[in-house]
Amino acid sequence: MQDWQIVASVEIRELYGRYFFLVDNNDAQSVGDLFAEDGVLISEVMNWECAGRAAITDYIDGLRSSWSDIRIHIAQPDIDVVDEETATSVCYFTVFNTIGIDHWGIYRDEFVRANGKWLFSKRSIALGGSSANSRAGATQDSWRDGSKR
Amino acid sequence: MENWQVVAYVEVSALQARYVQIIDGRRSAELPTLFTPEGTLESKITGRETRRENLSAYLEAVFATRVGDVWSNIRHFITPPDVTFVDQAHVSATCYFAAYNAEGIDHWGVYSDQVERQGESWLFAQRAVDLFGAAPGSWVGSGSAGLSS
């Protein structure tokens, strides 16, 4: 890897870390700021799609009433730095509630670098499975066939 | 990110990874080497706050509570951290952990770290271990992890 690719890889990992702590701490506005202005969020877990930073912020804010007390754990991401302004990544996640594992799946992400920062341009969340009484309820088709929405 | 932040992110991530390898590997003599001379470890799991000079004995006491085939080998999975850079010698970092015993998930929570650069090394000035949940009958969920006196 070249130096700029190493820097990009670290910056994207740092973006991942920031995203999950902001989501888990219900800071919707700051989560929205991690997306490009025209970013897209597609969640199979919640059967929802939204486009644009404002819509994503509203969506995250709306989760607060139903998604309290969860923590999202991710594995090491597989990051492909395409060029100095774009990158893609895939990583697994496990969502814990206070009594155990709630659900798990995979993030497929696209990034763009704008104003010196890496941002999510597209985030797709596919469900791999869920525990009994989980809050996640979407189909698991894309996990099985690896398709992208 | 500036170059020193990129390097700090990688080195702090490595410090967090080394910590779990030491505790999972029962290498109690090495644990103090990850802390500053004034460093402390505060655990909500055991209800103890331990200074650097007592860390090895503390860890041995923890190991003594992990009896039997199920609890003797616990493995901690950690997530990429969310790092806040204070200056070139001080950062705060947070990462989630999920601990598995031989039968499955045991307990899960968050590490909150104050990390200082001393010489060529990043070291824990303070590590706080907070519990988010534990499986019934597990090492933590059964109450076996709590150290008396």
Coordinates of C-alpha atoms in Angstrom, one line a residue:
Chain A
M1 CA 0.0 0.0 0.0
Q2 CA 1.1 3.5 -0.7
D3 CA 1.2 6.1 2.2
W4 CA -2.0 7.8 1.1
Q5 CA -3.8 4.5 1.0
I6 CA -2.6 3.7 4.6
V7 CA -3.8 7.1 5.8
A8 CA -7.1 6.6 4.0
S9 CA -7.5 3.2 5.6
V10 CA -6.9 4.5 9.1
E11 CA -9.2 7.5 8.5
I12 CA -12.0 5.2 7.4
R13 CA -11.6 2.9 10.4
E14 CA -11.8 6.0 12.6
L15 CA -15.0 6.9 10.7
Y16 CA -16.4 3.5 11.6
G17 CA -15.5 3.9 15.2
R18 CA -17.1 7.3 15.4
Y19 CA -20.3 6.2 13.6
F20 CA -21.1 3.5 16.0
F21 CA -20.6 5.5 19.2
L22 CA -22.7 8.3 17.8
V23 CA -25.5 5.9 16.8
D24 CA -25.4 4.1 20.2
N25 CA -25.4 7.5 22.0
N26 CA -28.4 8.8 19.9
D27 CA -26.5 11.7 18.5
A28 CA -28.5 11.8 15.2
Q29 CA -27.2 15.2 14.0
S30 CA -23.6 14.1 14.3
V31 CA -24.4 10.7 12.6
G32 CA -25.9 12.6 9.7
D33 CA -22.7 14.7 9.4
L34 CA -20.8 11.5 8.7
F35 CA -22.7 11.1 5.4
A36 CA -22.2 13.1 2.2
E37 CA -24.8 15.7 1.5
D38 CA -26.4 13.3 -1.1
G39 CA -25.5 10.2 0.9
V40 CA -27.8 7.1 0.9
L41 CA -28.7 4.8 3.8
I42 CA -30.4 1.5 3.0
S43 CA -31.4 -0.6 6.0
E44 CA -32.9 -4.1 5.5
V45 CA -33.0 -4.4 9.3
M46 CA -35.6 -1.7 9.5
N47 CA -36.9 -2.0 6.0
W48 CA -36.1 1.6 5.2
E49 CA -34.2 3.6 2.7
C50 CA -33.4 7.3 2.9
A51 CA -31.4 9.7 0.7
G52 CA -29.8 12.9 1.7
R53 CA -28.1 14.0 4.9
A54 CA -31.2 15.6 6.3
A55 CA -33.3 12.5 5.7
I56 CA -30.7 10.3 7.3
T57 CA -30.5 12.5 10.3
D58 CA -34.3 12.3 10.7
Y59 CA -34.2 8.6 10.3
I60 CA -31.5 8.1 12.9
D61 CA -33.3 10.5 15.2
G62 CA -36.5 8.5 14.8
L63 CA -34.8 5.3 15.9
R64 CA -34.2 6.7 19.4
S65 CA -37.6 5.8 20.7
S66 CA -37.4 2.2 19.7
W67 CA -33.7 1.5 19.7
S68 CA -32.6 2.4 23.2
D69 CA -30.0 0.2 24.9
I70 CA -28.2 -1.4 22.0
R71 CA -24.5 -1.6 21.2
I72 CA -23.3 -2.2 17.7
H73 CA -20.0 -4.2 17.5
I74 CA -18.1 -4.5 14.2
A75 CA -15.4 -6.8 13.0
Q76 CA -12.3 -5.5 11.1
P77 CA -13.5 -3.9 7.9
D78 CA -12.2 -5.0 4.4
I79 CA -11.4 -1.6 2.9
D80 CA -10.7 -1.0 -0.8
V81 CA -9.2 2.5 -1.3
V82 CA -10.1 3.0 -5.0
D83 CA -8.5 6.4 -5.4
E84 CA -7.8 9.5 -3.3
E85 CA -11.5 10.4 -3.2
T86 CA -13.4 7.2 -3.2
A87 CA -13.3 3.9 -1.3
T88 CA -15.5 0.9 -0.6
S89 CA -15.7 -1.4 2.4
V90 CA -17.4 -4.4 3.8
C91 CA -17.6 -5.4 7.4
Y92 CA -19.7 -7.7 9.7
F93 CA -21.6 -6.4 12.7
T94 CA -23.3 -7.8 15.8
V95 CA -25.8 -5.9 17.7
F96 CA -26.1 -6.5 21.4
N97 CA -28.9 -5.6 23.7
T98 CA -28.8 -5.9 27.5
I99 CA -29.7 -9.6 27.5
G100 CA -27.7 -10.9 24.6
I101 CA -27.2 -10.8 20.9
D102 CA -30.1 -9.1 19.1
H103 CA -29.2 -9.5 15.5
W104 CA -26.2 -9.5 13.1
G105 CA -25.3 -8.8 9.5
I106 CA -23.1 -7.0 7.1
Y107 CA -22.4 -3.4 6.1
R108 CA -21.5 -2.6 2.5
D109 CA -20.2 0.9 2.3
E110 CA -19.1 3.4 -0.2
F111 CA -17.1 6.5 0.8
V112 CA -16.3 9.8 -0.7
R113 CA -13.6 12.3 0.5
A114 CA -14.9 15.8 0.8
N115 CA -13.4 18.8 2.5
G116 CA -10.6 16.7 3.9
K117 CA -12.8 14.1 5.4
W118 CA -14.0 10.7 4.4
L119 CA -17.8 10.4 4.5
F120 CA -20.3 7.7 3.8
S121 CA -21.8 8.1 0.3
K122 CA -23.8 4.9 0.5
R123 CA -24.4 2.5 3.4
S124 CA -26.3 -0.7 2.9
I125 CA -27.2 -2.8 5.9
A126 CA -28.0 -6.4 5.3
L127 CA -29.4 -8.7 8.0
G128 CA -27.7 -12.0 8.6
G129 CA -29.9 -13.3 11.4
S130 CA -31.6 -12.4 14.6
S131 CA -32.4 -13.8 18.0
A132 CA -35.9 -14.6 19.3
N133 CA -37.7 -11.4 20.3
S134 CA -35.2 -9.3 18.3
R135 CA -36.1 -5.9 17.2
A136 CA -34.8 -6.7 13.7
G137 CA -37.3 -8.1 11.4
A138 CA -36.4 -8.0 7.7
T139 CA -35.7 -10.8 5.3
Q140 CA -32.3 -12.4 5.1
D141 CA -32.2 -12.9 1.4
S142 CA -29.4 -10.6 0.6
W143 CA -27.2 -12.2 3.3
R144 CA -27.7 -15.6 1.8
D145 CA -27.1 -14.6 -1.9
G146 CA -24.7 -11.8 -1.2
S147 CA -26.7 -9.5 -3.5
K148 CA -26.6 -5.7 -3.2
R149 CA -29.7 -3.6 -3.2
Chain B
M1 CA -6.1 13.5 10.0
E2 CA -2.6 14.7 10.5
N3 CA 0.2 12.1 10.2
W4 CA 0.8 12.0 14.0
Q5 CA -2.9 11.3 14.4
V6 CA -2.8 8.4 11.9
V7 CA 0.2 6.9 13.8
A8 CA -1.4 7.5 17.1
Y9 CA -4.6 5.8 16.0
V10 CA -2.7 2.7 14.8
E11 CA -0.6 2.6 18.0
V12 CA -3.5 3.0 20.4
S13 CA -5.4 0.3 18.5
A14 CA -2.4 -2.0 18.9
L15 CA -2.3 -1.2 22.7
Q16 CA -6.0 -2.2 23.0
A17 CA -5.3 -5.4 21.1
R18 CA -2.3 -6.2 23.2
Y19 CA -4.3 -5.8 26.4
V20 CA -6.9 -8.4 25.4
Q21 CA -4.1 -10.8 24.3
I22 CA -2.4 -10.4 27.7
I23 CA -5.6 -11.0 29.8
D24 CA -6.8 -13.8 27.5
G25 CA -3.4 -15.4 27.6
R26 CA -3.2 -15.2 31.4
R27 CA 0.1 -13.2 31.1
S28 CA -0.5 -11.3 34.3
A29 CA 3.2 -10.2 34.7
E30 CA 2.9 -8.2 31.4
L31 CA -0.2 -6.3 32.2
P32 CA 1.5 -3.4 34.1
T33 CA 3.7 -2.7 31.1
L34 CA 0.7 -1.3 29.3
F35 CA 0.0 1.3 32.0
T36 CA 1.7 4.5 33.0
P37 CA 3.4 4.5 36.5
E38 CA 0.3 6.3 37.8
G39 CA -2.1 4.3 35.7
T40 CA -5.2 2.7 37.0
L41 CA -7.7 0.0 35.9
E42 CA -11.3 0.4 37.0
S43 CA -13.6 -2.6 36.4
K44 CA -17.4 -2.6 36.9
I45 CA -17.2 -6.3 36.5
T46 CA -15.1 -7.0 39.5
G47 CA -15.9 -3.8 41.4
R48 CA -12.3 -2.9 41.7
E49 CA -10.0 0.0 40.9
T50 CA -6.4 -1.1 40.7
R51 CA -3.2 0.8 40.5
R52 CA -0.4 -0.3 38.2
E53 CA 1.7 -1.9 40.9
N54 CA -1.1 -4.1 41.9
L55 CA -2.3 -5.1 38.4
S56 CA -0.5 -8.5 38.2
A57 CA -1.9 -9.7 41.5
Y58 CA -5.3 -8.4 40.6
L59 CA -5.3 -10.3 37.4
E60 CA -4.2 -13.5 39.1
A61 CA -7.2 -13.0 41.5
V62 CA -9.5 -12.7 38.5
F63 CA -8.1 -15.8 37.0
A64 CA -8.7 -17.7 40.2
T65 CA -12.5 -17.1 39.8
R66 CA -12.5 -18.6 36.3
V67 CA -12.7 -22.2 37.2
G68 CA -13.8 -25.2 35.1
D69 CA -13.7 -26.0 31.5
V70 CA -16.2 -23.4 30.4
W71 CA -14.7 -20.3 32.0
S72 CA -11.0 -21.1 32.1
N73 CA -10.5 -19.7 28.6
I74 CA -12.3 -16.5 27.9
R75 CA -11.7 -14.6 24.7
H76 CA -12.3 -10.9 24.3
F77 CA -13.3 -9.6 20.8
I78 CA -12.9 -5.8 20.5
T79 CA -14.1 -3.3 17.9
P80 CA -12.1 -0.6 16.1
P81 CA -11.9 2.3 18.5
D82 CA -13.4 5.8 18.5
V83 CA -10.4 8.0 19.2
T84 CA -10.4 11.6 20.3
F85 CA -7.1 13.4 19.9
V86 CA -6.3 15.8 22.7
D87 CA -2.7 16.5 21.8
Q88 CA 0.3 14.6 20.6
A89 CA 0.8 13.0 24.0
H90 CA -2.9 12.5 25.1
V91 CA -5.9 10.8 23.5
S92 CA -9.1 9.3 24.7
A93 CA -10.3 6.1 23.1
T94 CA -13.4 3.9 23.4
C95 CA -14.1 0.5 22.1
Y96 CA -16.6 -2.2 22.7
F97 CA -15.8 -5.7 23.8
A98 CA -17.6 -9.1 23.7
A99 CA -16.2 -11.9 25.8
Y100 CA -16.9 -15.5 24.9
N101 CA -16.4 -18.5 27.1
A102 CA -16.3 -22.1 25.8
E103 CA -20.0 -22.3 25.5
G104 CA -20.8 -19.0 23.9
I105 CA -21.2 -15.3 24.7
D106 CA -20.4 -14.5 28.4
H107 CA -20.5 -10.8 28.8
W108 CA -20.1 -7.6 26.8
G109 CA -19.4 -3.9 27.4
V110 CA -17.2 -1.0 26.7
Y111 CA -13.6 0.0 27.4
S112 CA -13.1 3.8 28.0
D113 CA -9.4 4.7 27.9
Q114 CA -7.3 7.7 28.7
V115 CA -4.0 7.1 26.9
E116 CA -0.7 8.9 27.2
R117 CA 2.4 8.9 25.2
Q118 CA 5.5 8.3 27.3
G119 CA 8.8 7.9 25.5
E120 CA 8.1 5.9 22.4
S121 CA 5.0 4.1 23.8
W122 CA 1.3 4.9 24.2
L123 CA 0.2 3.6 27.7
F124 CA -3.1 3.5 29.6
A125 CA -3.3 6.3 32.1
Q126 CA -6.7 5.0 33.0
R127 CA -8.8 2.2 31.6
A128 CA -12.4 1.9 32.7
V129 CA -14.3 -1.4 32.0
D130 CA -18.1 -0.9 31.9
L131 CA -20.5 -3.8 31.6
F132 CA -23.5 -3.6 29.3
G133 CA -24.8 -7.2 29.7
A134 CA -24.0 -10.8 30.6
A135 CA -25.5 -14.1 29.7
P136 CA -27.3 -16.0 32.5
G137 CA -25.1 -18.6 34.1
S138 CA -21.9 -17.1 32.6
W139 CA -18.8 -16.2 34.5
V140 CA -20.1 -12.6 34.9
G141 CA -23.8 -13.4 34.7
S142 CA -23.5 -15.9 37.6
G143 CA -21.8 -13.4 39.9
S144 CA -18.6 -15.5 40.0
A145 CA -16.5 -12.6 38.6
G146 CA -17.1 -10.3 41.6
L147 CA -14.1 -10.2 43.8
S148 CA -14.8 -10.0 47.6
S149 CA -12.8 -7.7 49.9

